[in-house]
Amino acid sequence: MTDANGRPISLFMTAGQVSDYTGAAALLDSLPRAQWLLGDRGYDADWFRDALQAEGIKPCIPGRKSRTEPIRYDKRRYKRRNRIEIMFGRLKDWRRVATRYDRCPTVFLSAIALAATVLFWL
């Protein structure tokens, strides 16, 4: 999860085969006060949209292609999602993160947190 400037504010790691919105369920409790949440199609689930709206957050998430009814979302606002991709790109500039030298998930998450702190917060 990032702020409006693309700086990471919350990190959570899941297994590689876990869907995006399943991992997002763990971050629901730590959501900051926000008006909008931008996410890609991987976060499209009715229960996730309902949970965001219960928190007072408007989801800007396009619907999956398999949906029978298309989901309306703000396309201009959705274009700002590239800040999240830029954040991932900057994190992968650190060789340790990009090649995943650490096989232990705890150590790898610590390396990501260290890289994020140095790159975005110092």
Short mmCIF file of C-alpha atoms in Angstrom, two decimals:
data_model
loop_
_atom_site.label_atom_id
_atom_site.label_comp_id
_atom_site.label_asym_id
_atom_site.label_seq_id
_atom_site.Cartn_x
_atom_site.Cartn_y
_atom_site.Cartn_z
CA MET A 1 0.00 0.00 0.00
CA THR A 2 1.32 3.44 -0.90
CA ASP A 3 0.32 7.01 -0.20
CA ALA A 4 -0.68 9.53 -2.89
CA ASN A 5 2.98 10.26 -3.66
CA GLY A 6 3.85 6.60 -4.29
CA ARG A 7 5.73 6.08 -1.00
CA PRO A 8 5.10 2.70 0.66
CA ILE A 9 3.20 2.92 3.92
CA SER A 10 2.26 -0.71 4.54
CA LEU A 11 3.89 -3.93 3.36
CA PHE A 12 2.46 -7.44 3.38
CA MET A 13 3.88 -10.52 1.72
CA THR A 14 1.89 -13.51 0.53
CA ALA A 15 2.83 -16.69 -1.27
CA GLY A 16 3.27 -16.40 -5.03
CA GLN A 17 0.11 -18.32 -5.92
CA VAL A 18 -2.22 -16.29 -3.64
CA SER A 19 -4.57 -13.86 -5.38
CA ASP A 20 -4.12 -10.13 -4.84
CA TYR A 21 -7.39 -9.45 -3.07
CA THR A 22 -6.77 -12.25 -0.56
CA GLY A 23 -3.60 -10.47 0.53
CA ALA A 24 -5.49 -7.17 0.57
CA ALA A 25 -7.87 -8.57 3.19
CA ALA A 26 -4.99 -8.59 5.66
CA LEU A 27 -4.34 -4.89 5.01
CA LEU A 28 -7.94 -3.75 5.51
CA ASP A 29 -7.40 -3.07 9.21
CA SER A 30 -4.37 -0.90 8.55
CA LEU A 31 -5.93 1.31 5.87
CA PRO A 32 -5.20 4.99 6.45
CA ARG A 33 -7.84 7.68 6.10
CA ALA A 34 -8.30 8.08 2.35
CA GLN A 35 -10.92 9.12 -0.15
CA TRP A 36 -9.92 6.71 -2.91
CA LEU A 37 -8.17 3.37 -3.26
CA LEU A 38 -6.59 2.63 -6.63
CA GLY A 39 -6.03 -0.98 -7.57
CA ASP A 40 -5.74 -3.15 -10.64
CA ARG A 41 -8.12 -5.88 -11.77
CA GLY A 42 -6.58 -8.35 -9.32
CA TYR A 43 -8.35 -6.52 -6.47
CA ASP A 44 -11.80 -6.77 -8.04
CA ALA A 45 -14.07 -8.58 -5.59
CA ASP A 46 -17.51 -7.55 -4.36
CA TRP A 47 -16.63 -8.19 -0.70
CA PHE A 48 -13.49 -6.03 -1.04
CA ARG A 49 -15.46 -3.18 -2.61
CA ASP A 50 -18.07 -3.42 0.15
CA ALA A 51 -15.39 -3.38 2.87
CA LEU A 52 -13.80 -0.28 1.34
CA GLN A 53 -17.12 1.52 1.12
CA ALA A 54 -17.87 0.61 4.74
CA GLU A 55 -14.63 2.42 5.66
CA GLY A 56 -15.72 5.45 3.61
CA ILE A 57 -13.21 4.79 0.81
CA LYS A 58 -14.28 4.89 -2.83
CA PRO A 59 -12.75 2.04 -4.85
CA CYS A 60 -11.21 2.89 -8.21
CA ILE A 61 -10.76 -0.68 -9.42
CA PRO A 62 -11.72 -1.85 -12.91
CA GLY A 63 -13.80 -5.01 -13.14
CA ARG A 64 -12.40 -8.36 -14.18
CA LYS A 65 -13.01 -9.39 -17.75
CA SER A 66 -15.11 -12.32 -16.56
CA ARG A 67 -17.74 -10.05 -14.94
CA THR A 68 -21.13 -10.12 -16.61
CA GLU A 69 -21.90 -6.49 -15.67
CA PRO A 70 -19.13 -3.93 -16.22
CA ILE A 71 -17.96 -1.97 -13.17
CA ARG A 72 -17.86 1.82 -13.36
CA TYR A 73 -14.64 3.48 -12.22
CA ASP A 74 -12.91 6.83 -12.69
CA LYS A 75 -10.56 6.26 -15.63
CA ARG A 76 -8.71 9.56 -15.18
CA ARG A 77 -7.99 8.77 -11.55
CA TYR A 78 -7.01 5.18 -12.42
CA LYS A 79 -4.16 6.48 -14.62
CA ARG A 80 -2.41 7.66 -11.44
CA ARG A 81 -1.89 4.00 -10.47
CA ASN A 82 1.42 4.13 -12.30
CA ARG A 83 2.94 5.62 -9.13
CA ILE A 84 2.59 2.23 -7.50
CA GLU A 85 4.38 0.56 -10.41
CA ILE A 86 7.13 3.18 -10.20
CA MET A 87 7.54 2.39 -6.49
CA PHE A 88 8.00 -1.32 -7.28
CA GLY A 89 10.52 -0.44 -9.98
CA ARG A 90 12.55 1.67 -7.57
CA LEU A 91 12.51 -1.09 -4.97
CA LYS A 92 13.81 -3.54 -7.58
CA ASP A 93 16.79 -1.25 -8.20
CA TRP A 94 18.14 -2.84 -5.03
CA ARG A 95 19.77 -6.02 -6.26
CA ARG A 96 18.97 -7.90 -3.06
CA VAL A 97 15.23 -7.26 -3.60
CA ALA A 98 15.21 -7.84 -7.36
CA THR A 99 17.00 -11.20 -7.24
CA ARG A 100 15.55 -12.28 -3.91
CA TYR A 101 18.75 -13.52 -2.32
CA ASP A 102 16.89 -14.16 0.93
CA ARG A 103 14.71 -17.26 0.82
CA CYS A 104 13.26 -16.73 4.29
CA PRO A 105 10.10 -14.57 3.93
CA THR A 106 10.80 -12.65 7.15
CA VAL A 107 14.30 -11.69 6.07
CA PHE A 108 13.12 -10.80 2.56
CA LEU A 109 10.34 -8.56 3.91
CA SER A 110 12.92 -6.90 6.17
CA ALA A 111 15.13 -6.22 3.14
CA ILE A 112 12.17 -4.66 1.32
CA ALA A 113 11.34 -2.52 4.37
CA LEU A 114 14.96 -1.36 4.61
CA ALA A 115 15.07 -0.51 0.91
CA ALA A 116 11.75 1.37 1.14
CA THR A 117 12.95 3.33 4.16
CA VAL A 118 16.17 4.40 2.48
CA LEU A 119 14.62 5.15 -0.92
CA PHE A 120 11.43 6.90 0.10
CA TRP A 121 11.62 8.12 3.67
CA LEU A 122 15.21 9.27 4.32
#
